[in-house]
Coordinates of C-alpha atoms and ligand atoms in Angstrom, one line a residue:
M1 CA 118.8 121.2 103.4
A2 CA 115.8 121.6 105.7
S3 CA 114.7 118.4 107.4
E4 CA 111.1 119.5 108.1
P5 CA 109.1 117.1 106.0
W6 CA 105.8 118.8 105.5
G7 CA 106.7 121.9 103.7
G8 CA 105.0 123.8 106.5
D9 CA 101.7 122.0 106.8
A10 CA 100.2 119.9 109.5
G11 CA 100.3 116.1 109.9
V12 CA 99.3 113.5 107.4
A13 CA 95.8 112.2 107.7
E14 CA 95.4 109.0 105.6
S15 CA 97.4 106.8 103.4
E16 CA 96.7 106.4 99.8
R17 CA 97.2 102.8 100.2
P18 CA 96.4 100.5 97.3
N19 CA 93.1 98.9 97.6
C20 CA 93.2 95.2 97.7
Q21 CA 90.0 94.6 95.8
Q22 CA 91.2 96.6 92.9
K23 CA 94.5 94.8 93.1
S24 CA 93.0 91.4 92.7
L25 CA 90.7 92.6 90.0
Q26 CA 93.5 94.1 88.0
G27 CA 95.4 90.9 88.7
I28 CA 99.1 91.1 88.6
K29 CA 98.9 87.4 88.8
S30 CA 97.1 86.9 85.6
S31 CA 99.9 88.2 83.5
T32 CA 102.8 86.3 84.9
T33 CA 104.3 83.1 84.1
A34 CA 103.7 81.9 87.6
N35 CA 104.5 78.4 88.6
V36 CA 101.6 77.9 90.8
G37 CA 103.0 74.7 92.2
G38 CA 105.7 76.9 93.7
S39 CA 108.8 75.1 92.8
I40 CA 112.2 76.6 93.5
N41 CA 112.4 78.4 90.3
N42 CA 109.2 80.4 90.8
T43 CA 108.9 83.7 89.1
E44 CA 109.4 86.8 91.2
D45 CA 106.0 88.4 90.9
D46 CA 103.5 85.6 91.2
D47 CA 103.0 85.7 94.8
E48 CA 102.1 89.2 95.8
N49 CA 98.5 88.5 96.7
I50 CA 99.5 87.2 100.0
V51 CA 100.2 90.5 101.8
D52 CA 99.7 94.1 101.1
L53 CA 102.3 95.0 98.6
A54 CA 102.9 98.4 99.8
A55 CA 103.1 97.5 103.5
N56 CA 105.6 94.8 102.7
S57 CA 107.7 97.1 100.6
L58 CA 107.7 99.6 103.5
L59 CA 108.6 97.0 106.0
N60 CA 111.5 96.0 103.8
K61 CA 112.7 99.5 103.7
L62 CA 112.4 100.1 107.4
I63 CA 114.3 97.0 108.4
R64 CA 116.9 97.0 105.7
Q65 CA 120.2 98.7 106.7
S66 CA 122.5 97.3 104.1
L67 CA 122.6 96.3 100.5
V68 CA 121.2 93.0 99.3
E69 CA 124.0 91.4 97.3
S70 CA 123.5 89.5 94.1
Y71 CA 125.9 87.4 92.1
H72 CA 123.9 87.8 88.9
Q73 CA 125.1 90.1 86.2
V74 CA 123.0 93.1 85.4
E75 CA 121.2 92.6 82.1
V76 CA 121.1 95.7 80.0
L77 CA 118.9 96.5 77.0
Q78 CA 120.1 99.7 75.4
R79 CA 117.9 102.1 73.5
D80 CA 120.7 102.6 71.1
P81 CA 122.7 99.3 71.1
S82 CA 125.5 100.9 69.2
S83 CA 126.3 103.5 71.9
P84 CA 129.0 102.5 74.3
L85 CA 128.0 100.9 77.6
Y86 CA 129.5 102.4 80.7
S87 CA 129.7 101.1 84.1
V88 CA 131.4 102.6 87.1
K89 CA 133.2 101.1 90.0
S90 CA 133.5 104.2 92.1
F91 CA 131.3 107.3 92.8
E92 CA 134.2 109.6 91.8
E93 CA 134.0 108.4 88.2
L94 CA 130.5 110.0 88.1
R95 CA 131.9 113.5 88.5
L96 CA 129.3 114.4 91.0
K97 CA 129.0 117.7 92.8
E98 CA 131.4 117.9 95.8
D99 CA 128.5 118.3 98.3
L100 CA 126.7 115.3 96.9
L101 CA 129.7 113.1 97.0
K102 CA 130.3 114.1 100.6
G103 CA 126.7 113.1 101.4
I104 CA 127.1 109.7 99.8
Y105 CA 130.3 109.0 101.8
V106 CA 128.7 110.2 105.0
M107 CA 125.9 107.6 104.3
G108 CA 128.6 105.0 104.4
F109 CA 128.5 104.2 100.7
N110 CA 132.0 103.3 99.5
R111 CA 131.2 102.1 96.0
P112 CA 128.2 101.8 93.8
S113 CA 126.0 98.7 94.2
K114 CA 125.7 96.3 91.3
I115 CA 122.6 97.9 89.8
Q116 CA 124.1 101.4 90.5
E117 CA 127.2 100.5 88.5
M118 CA 125.2 100.3 85.4
A119 CA 122.3 102.6 86.2
L120 CA 124.1 105.6 87.4
P121 CA 126.2 106.4 84.2
M122 CA 123.0 106.0 82.2
I123 CA 120.9 108.1 84.5
L124 CA 123.5 110.9 84.8
A125 CA 124.4 110.9 81.1
Y126 CA 123.9 114.0 78.9
P127 CA 121.6 114.3 77.1
P128 CA 119.4 112.6 79.8
Q129 CA 118.2 109.1 79.0
N130 CA 115.1 107.3 80.2
L131 CA 115.4 104.2 82.2
I132 CA 113.4 101.2 83.3
A133 CA 115.2 99.4 86.1
Q134 CA 114.2 96.3 87.9
S135 CA 115.9 94.6 90.8
Q136 CA 114.7 93.3 94.1
S137 CA 114.2 95.4 97.1
G138 CA 117.4 96.5 98.9
T139 CA 119.7 96.6 95.9
G140 CA 120.1 100.3 95.8
K141 CA 117.4 101.6 93.4
T142 CA 116.2 104.4 95.7
A143 CA 119.7 105.6 96.3
A144 CA 120.3 105.7 92.5
F145 CA 117.3 107.8 91.6
V146 CA 117.7 110.1 94.6
L147 CA 121.3 110.7 93.4
A148 CA 119.9 111.5 89.9
M149 CA 117.4 114.0 91.3
L150 CA 119.9 115.7 93.5
S151 CA 122.5 116.0 90.7
R152 CA 120.0 117.4 88.1
V153 CA 118.5 120.0 90.4
N154 CA 119.5 123.6 89.9
A155 CA 119.6 124.9 93.5
L156 CA 119.2 128.5 92.4
E157 CA 115.9 127.9 90.6
L158 CA 113.1 127.9 93.2
F159 CA 110.4 125.8 91.7
P160 CA 109.7 122.0 91.4
Q161 CA 112.2 120.4 89.0
C162 CA 112.1 116.8 90.0
L163 CA 108.9 114.9 90.6
C164 CA 108.9 111.4 92.2
L165 CA 105.7 109.3 92.5
A166 CA 105.4 106.6 95.2
P167 CA 102.4 104.4 96.0
T168 CA 101.9 105.4 99.6
Y169 CA 102.6 108.4 101.7
E170 CA 104.9 106.3 104.0
L171 CA 107.0 105.2 101.0
A172 CA 107.1 108.9 99.9
L173 CA 108.4 109.9 103.3
Q174 CA 110.9 107.1 103.1
I175 CA 112.3 108.4 99.8
G176 CA 112.3 111.9 101.2
S177 CA 114.4 110.8 104.1
V178 CA 117.0 109.4 101.7
V179 CA 117.0 112.8 99.8
L180 CA 117.6 114.6 103.1
Q181 CA 120.4 112.3 104.1
M182 CA 122.2 112.2 100.7
G183 CA 121.6 115.9 100.2
R184 CA 122.5 117.0 103.6
F185 CA 125.4 119.1 102.3
C186 CA 123.4 120.5 99.4
V187 CA 122.0 123.2 101.6
D188 CA 120.0 125.0 98.9
I189 CA 118.0 122.0 97.8
D190 CA 114.8 121.2 99.5
V191 CA 112.0 118.6 99.4
M192 CA 108.2 118.9 99.5
Y193 CA 105.7 116.1 100.0
A194 CA 102.6 116.0 97.8
I195 CA 100.7 113.6 100.0
R196 CA 97.2 113.7 101.6
G197 CA 97.2 115.8 104.7
N198 CA 99.8 118.2 103.4
R199 CA 97.3 120.9 102.6
I200 CA 98.8 123.7 100.5
P201 CA 96.5 126.5 99.5
R202 CA 95.7 126.8 95.8
G203 CA 98.1 128.9 93.9
T204 CA 100.9 128.8 96.6
N205 CA 104.3 129.4 95.1
I206 CA 106.3 126.2 95.8
T207 CA 109.9 127.0 96.0
K208 CA 111.2 123.5 96.8
Q209 CA 112.9 121.8 93.9
I210 CA 112.1 118.2 94.6
V211 CA 108.5 117.0 95.1
I212 CA 107.7 113.5 96.2
G213 CA 104.2 112.4 96.4
T214 CA 101.4 109.9 95.8
P215 CA 99.7 110.0 92.3
G216 CA 96.3 111.3 93.5
T217 CA 97.6 114.2 95.4
V218 CA 100.2 115.0 92.8
L219 CA 97.5 115.1 90.2
D220 CA 95.5 117.5 92.4
W221 CA 98.5 119.7 92.9
C222 CA 99.2 119.9 89.2
F223 CA 95.8 120.2 87.7
K224 CA 93.4 121.4 90.3
K225 CA 95.5 123.6 92.5
N226 CA 98.1 124.8 90.1
L227 CA 100.9 124.2 92.6
I228 CA 103.3 122.4 90.2
D229 CA 104.0 123.4 86.7
L230 CA 104.7 120.0 85.0
T231 CA 106.3 121.7 82.0
K232 CA 109.2 122.6 84.2
I233 CA 109.9 119.1 85.5
R234 CA 113.3 117.8 84.4
V235 CA 113.3 114.4 86.2
F236 CA 110.3 112.3 86.6
V237 CA 110.6 109.1 88.8
L238 CA 108.1 106.4 89.2
D239 CA 109.1 104.3 92.1
E240 CA 107.7 100.9 93.2
A241 CA 105.9 100.6 89.8
D242 CA 104.8 97.1 90.6
V243 CA 102.9 98.3 93.6
M244 CA 101.6 101.3 91.7
I245 CA 100.0 99.3 88.9
A246 CA 98.2 97.0 91.4
T247 CA 95.8 99.9 91.8
Q248 CA 94.0 100.9 88.6
G249 CA 93.6 104.5 89.9
F250 CA 97.3 105.0 90.5
L251 CA 98.0 103.6 87.1
D252 CA 95.7 106.0 85.4
Q253 CA 96.8 109.0 87.5
S254 CA 100.5 108.3 86.8
I255 CA 99.8 108.2 83.1
R256 CA 97.9 111.5 83.2
I257 CA 100.8 113.1 85.0
Q258 CA 103.4 111.7 82.7
R259 CA 101.5 112.9 79.6
A260 CA 101.8 116.5 80.7
L261 CA 105.6 116.4 81.1
P262 CA 107.8 118.1 78.6
S263 CA 109.6 116.1 76.0
G264 CA 113.0 116.7 77.4
C265 CA 112.1 115.4 80.8
Q266 CA 114.0 112.4 82.0
M267 CA 111.8 109.6 82.9
L268 CA 112.8 106.8 85.3
L269 CA 110.8 103.8 86.4
F270 CA 111.8 101.4 89.2
S271 CA 110.3 98.2 90.2
A272 CA 111.2 95.2 92.3
T273 CA 109.4 92.7 90.0
F274 CA 108.8 92.6 86.3
G275 CA 105.8 90.8 85.1
D276 CA 104.0 91.3 81.8
S277 CA 101.6 93.9 83.1
L278 CA 104.4 95.8 84.6
W279 CA 106.3 95.7 81.3
R280 CA 103.2 96.9 79.4
F281 CA 102.8 99.8 81.8
A282 CA 106.5 100.7 81.8
E283 CA 106.6 100.8 78.0
Q284 CA 103.6 103.0 77.9
I285 CA 104.9 105.5 80.4
I286 CA 108.6 105.6 79.7
P287 CA 109.4 106.5 76.0
D288 CA 112.6 105.1 74.4
P289 CA 114.0 103.6 77.5
N290 CA 117.1 101.8 78.4
V291 CA 116.3 98.8 80.4
I292 CA 118.3 97.2 83.2
K293 CA 117.5 94.2 85.2
L294 CA 119.2 92.3 88.0
R295 CA 117.9 88.9 88.7
K296 CA 117.1 87.8 92.2
E297 CA 119.1 85.1 93.9
E298 CA 117.0 82.0 94.0
L299 CA 116.0 80.3 97.2
T300 CA 117.1 76.8 97.7
L301 CA 116.7 74.1 100.3
D302 CA 120.0 72.5 99.5
N303 CA 121.8 73.9 102.5
I304 CA 119.0 73.3 105.0
R305 CA 118.8 70.3 107.2
Q306 CA 115.1 69.4 107.6
Y307 CA 113.6 67.4 110.4
Y308 CA 110.1 66.5 111.4
V309 CA 108.7 65.6 114.8
L310 CA 105.5 63.5 115.1
C311 CA 103.2 65.0 117.7
E312 CA 99.7 64.3 119.1
D313 CA 98.4 67.8 119.5
R314 CA 99.4 71.4 120.2
R315 CA 100.6 70.7 123.7
D316 CA 102.7 67.8 122.5
K317 CA 104.2 70.1 119.8
Y318 CA 105.1 72.6 122.5
E319 CA 106.8 69.9 124.5
A320 CA 108.8 68.8 121.5
L321 CA 109.7 72.3 120.8
C322 CA 111.0 72.8 124.4
N323 CA 113.0 69.6 124.1
I324 CA 114.7 70.7 120.9
Y325 CA 115.3 74.1 122.4
G326 CA 116.7 72.7 125.6
G327 CA 118.9 70.2 123.8
L328 CA 120.5 72.6 121.4
T329 CA 122.4 75.9 121.7
I330 CA 120.3 77.9 119.4
A331 CA 121.3 81.5 118.8
Q332 CA 118.0 82.7 117.4
A333 CA 114.9 81.0 116.0
I334 CA 111.8 81.9 114.1
I335 CA 108.7 79.9 114.8
F336 CA 105.8 79.9 112.3
C337 CA 102.3 79.2 113.3
Q338 CA 99.3 78.9 111.0
T339 CA 97.0 81.3 112.8
R340 CA 97.3 84.4 115.0
Q341 CA 95.7 82.6 117.9
D342 CA 98.2 79.8 117.8
A343 CA 101.0 82.3 117.6
K344 CA 99.6 84.2 120.6
W345 CA 99.1 81.0 122.6
L346 CA 102.7 79.9 121.9
S347 CA 104.2 83.2 122.8
V348 CA 102.4 83.1 126.1
Q349 CA 103.5 79.6 126.8
M350 CA 107.1 80.3 126.0
A351 CA 107.2 83.5 127.9
Q352 CA 105.7 81.8 131.0
D353 CA 108.5 79.2 130.7
G354 CA 111.1 82.0 130.8
H355 CA 112.0 82.4 127.2
Q356 CA 112.6 85.8 125.7
V357 CA 110.1 85.8 122.8
S358 CA 108.6 88.3 120.5
L359 CA 105.4 88.1 118.6
L360 CA 105.0 89.4 115.1
S361 CA 101.5 89.1 113.6
G362 CA 99.3 90.7 111.1
E363 CA 97.5 93.0 113.5
L364 CA 100.6 95.1 114.1
T365 CA 101.1 98.2 112.1
V366 CA 104.1 98.3 109.8
D367 CA 106.0 100.5 112.2
Q368 CA 105.3 98.1 115.0
R369 CA 106.4 95.2 112.9
A370 CA 109.6 97.0 111.9
S371 CA 110.4 97.6 115.6
V372 CA 109.7 94.0 116.6
L373 CA 112.0 92.9 113.8
Q374 CA 114.7 95.4 114.7
R375 CA 114.7 94.2 118.3
F376 CA 115.0 90.6 117.1
R377 CA 117.8 91.5 114.8
D378 CA 119.6 93.3 117.6
G379 CA 119.3 90.0 119.6
K380 CA 117.1 91.5 122.3
E381 CA 114.8 88.5 121.8
K382 CA 116.0 85.1 120.9
V383 CA 112.7 83.7 119.5
L384 CA 110.4 85.3 117.0
I385 CA 107.0 83.8 116.8
T386 CA 105.0 84.7 113.7
T387 CA 102.4 83.7 111.1
N388 CA 102.5 83.7 107.3
V389 CA 102.4 87.4 107.3
C390 CA 106.1 87.4 107.9
A391 CA 107.1 84.4 105.8
R392 CA 108.5 86.6 103.2
G393 CA 110.1 90.0 103.3
I394 CA 112.0 89.2 106.5
D395 CA 115.6 88.6 106.1
V396 CA 117.2 88.0 109.5
K397 CA 120.6 86.8 108.6
Q398 CA 121.6 85.4 112.0
V399 CA 118.7 83.0 112.1
T400 CA 119.7 79.5 111.5
V401 CA 116.7 77.7 113.0
V402 CA 113.2 77.8 111.6
V403 CA 110.4 75.9 113.3
N404 CA 107.2 75.2 111.5
F405 CA 104.9 74.8 114.5
D406 CA 102.3 74.2 111.8
L407 CA 102.9 73.2 108.3
P408 CA 102.0 75.9 105.8
L409 CA 98.8 74.9 104.1
N410 CA 96.7 76.6 101.5
Q411 CA 92.9 77.0 101.6
A412 CA 92.4 73.6 100.2
Q413 CA 94.4 72.2 103.1
E414 CA 97.2 71.2 100.7
P415 CA 100.8 72.1 101.4
D416 CA 101.8 75.6 100.4
Y417 CA 105.1 74.9 98.8
K418 CA 106.0 78.4 98.1
I419 CA 105.5 79.5 101.7
Y420 CA 107.5 76.5 102.9
L421 CA 110.3 77.6 100.6
H422 CA 110.1 81.2 101.8
R423 CA 110.0 80.2 105.4
I424 CA 113.1 78.1 105.4
G425 CA 114.8 78.6 102.1
R426 CA 118.1 80.5 101.7
T427 CA 119.8 82.0 98.8
G428 CA 122.2 79.3 97.6
R429 CA 125.4 81.3 97.3
F430 CA 125.2 83.4 100.4
G431 CA 123.2 80.9 102.6
K432 CA 124.9 79.6 105.6
K433 CA 123.7 76.3 106.8
G434 CA 120.2 76.3 108.2
F435 CA 117.9 74.0 110.2
A436 CA 114.2 73.5 109.9
F437 CA 112.0 71.6 112.3
N438 CA 108.5 70.6 111.3
M439 CA 106.1 69.8 114.1
I440 CA 103.3 67.7 112.7
E441 CA 100.3 65.8 113.8
V442 CA 100.2 62.2 112.6
D443 CA 97.4 62.9 110.2
K444 CA 99.5 65.6 108.5
L445 CA 102.3 63.2 107.7
P446 CA 101.2 62.6 104.1
L447 CA 101.3 66.4 103.6
L448 CA 104.9 66.5 104.8
M449 CA 105.8 63.7 102.5
K450 CA 104.3 65.7 99.6
I451 CA 106.6 68.6 100.6
Q452 CA 109.5 66.3 100.7
D453 CA 108.7 64.9 97.2
H454 CA 108.0 68.3 95.8
F455 CA 111.4 69.6 96.7
N456 CA 113.1 66.3 96.3
S457 CA 114.7 66.7 99.6
N458 CA 115.1 64.6 102.7
I459 CA 113.2 65.5 105.8
K460 CA 114.4 63.3 108.6
R461 CA 112.3 62.1 111.5
L462 CA 113.5 63.3 114.9
N463 CA 112.5 61.8 118.2
T464 CA 112.6 64.7 120.6
E465 CA 112.3 62.5 123.7
D466 CA 115.7 61.1 122.9
L467 CA 118.1 63.8 123.9
D468 CA 121.1 61.9 122.4
E469 CA 119.5 62.2 119.1
I470 CA 119.0 65.9 119.4
E471 CA 122.5 66.4 120.6
K472 CA 123.7 64.6 117.5
I473 CA 122.5 67.5 115.4
E474 CA 125.5 69.6 114.6
F475 CA 125.1 73.3 114.3
Ligands
ADP1 P1 116.0 99.7 97.0 O1 115.5 101.0 96.6 O2 116.4 98.8 95.8 O3 115.1 98.9 97.9 P2 117.9 101.2 98.6 O4 118.4 102.2 97.7 O5 116.8 101.6 99.6 O6 117.4 99.9 97.7 O7 119.1 100.5 99.3 C1 119.0 99.5 100.3 C2 120.0 99.7 101.4 O8 121.3 99.8 100.9 C3 119.8 101.1 102.1 O9 120.0 100.9 103.5 C4 120.8 102.0 101.4 O10 121.2 103.0 102.3 C5 121.9 101.0 101.2 N1 122.7 101.4 100.0 C6 122.3 101.8 98.8 N2 123.3 102.0 97.9 C7 124.4 101.7 98.6 C8 125.8 101.7 98.2 N3 126.3 102.0 97.1 N4 126.7 101.3 99.2 C9 126.3 100.9 100.4 N5 125.0 100.9 100.8 C10 124.1 101.3 99.9

């Protein structure tokens, strides 16, 4: 398989990134059962207005190197409830092509992930079945549909047979890289990217079997430029559907593309979250689907020891932080600040005092964020200073200490419970013990008490000038 991503054309100019205004207008939020108070059992898709959905999704992909585990059972809704339900515990059971199996093993996959156990037999069944699948990022959805595309392609037929839509060109490239890795031994199968910047002249004969692209460009390629004959597509994948529907244009374009597909085409839709608007879209675009869902592990504060330190001002907070840091053997810590300026200030102070720190803030590109996080994960820096931009989406397993240099507050200057939970919460079953330190000015104490009450947990006061007290904290 060729590894040259552009199908011969020059670089990519712009992203087809969802536009935030449209997103809020369309309002994923409006259709969910969001618990705005942000209790522990909040729904999964009520919070996405905080950061750019697509950027977050990409960041997750860039930093994730292993599967996200879940203890929940996969929930399945079959199109035909009377047909037997298969699940597989090994890739061999799927009777894949030899070259494909080899590719999977070389990627280090020993057995199907939880969602793959159920999804793969459905996806690979004959006659092909349609599927709507939802599970959180990192659970193996991309690998599942890439496997589907690679196994359905006829390598001897030199035209597009599989079409995959993604919301941004970066995400499209990310999927392409999985196709290239998994298909590395399928030498006659090739990928083409239908993304802005990949300018293919009208009427060009595309010989690559898998096309991955963003909806606008794919639509152009199909209807304006006649590059793709949609009637020959066998597998249609709509990835990151929740991100896709956040932009009205993408939603409409995806529907137009889907309408032109032949009736025998297999249609697969994947999403990390599943609100009402997603469900309406999914039902509209995927006829007669099987549905599988894997619930997300819930975050809890049960295994977190929480402390607070009363401080006068920023300088005082900094000193308290140094005392805690000096008194404890902390492997790695994440420190959250409310603003970029505060984060910058703190990183300069800490660096001047000889700490190895890294700064992750909203002005960095997704690639830069991914590389900061990677260095931190590799232990190259011990302290990561950041703002709310990173409160979710980052999953740095080795971190046991989180410091709220500032309490998370919303625009009304009330505690933002959800962000608090996302900063310090851990998934109950997998979570090791964690420690959270809140640095607060005296006038913020009532807000901290509200947080304590909200979560019904105990946040103990810590006197950081008393080293004995700090040393009593057991890690
Ligand atoms: P999603 O699309 O749900 O975000 P991915 O398919 O990207 O999830 O998988 C997340 C991570 O897990 C990737 O690093 C991927 O290579 C890896 N992965 C996927 N399936 C398996 C598997 N069966 N065994 C081991 N690792 C896997």
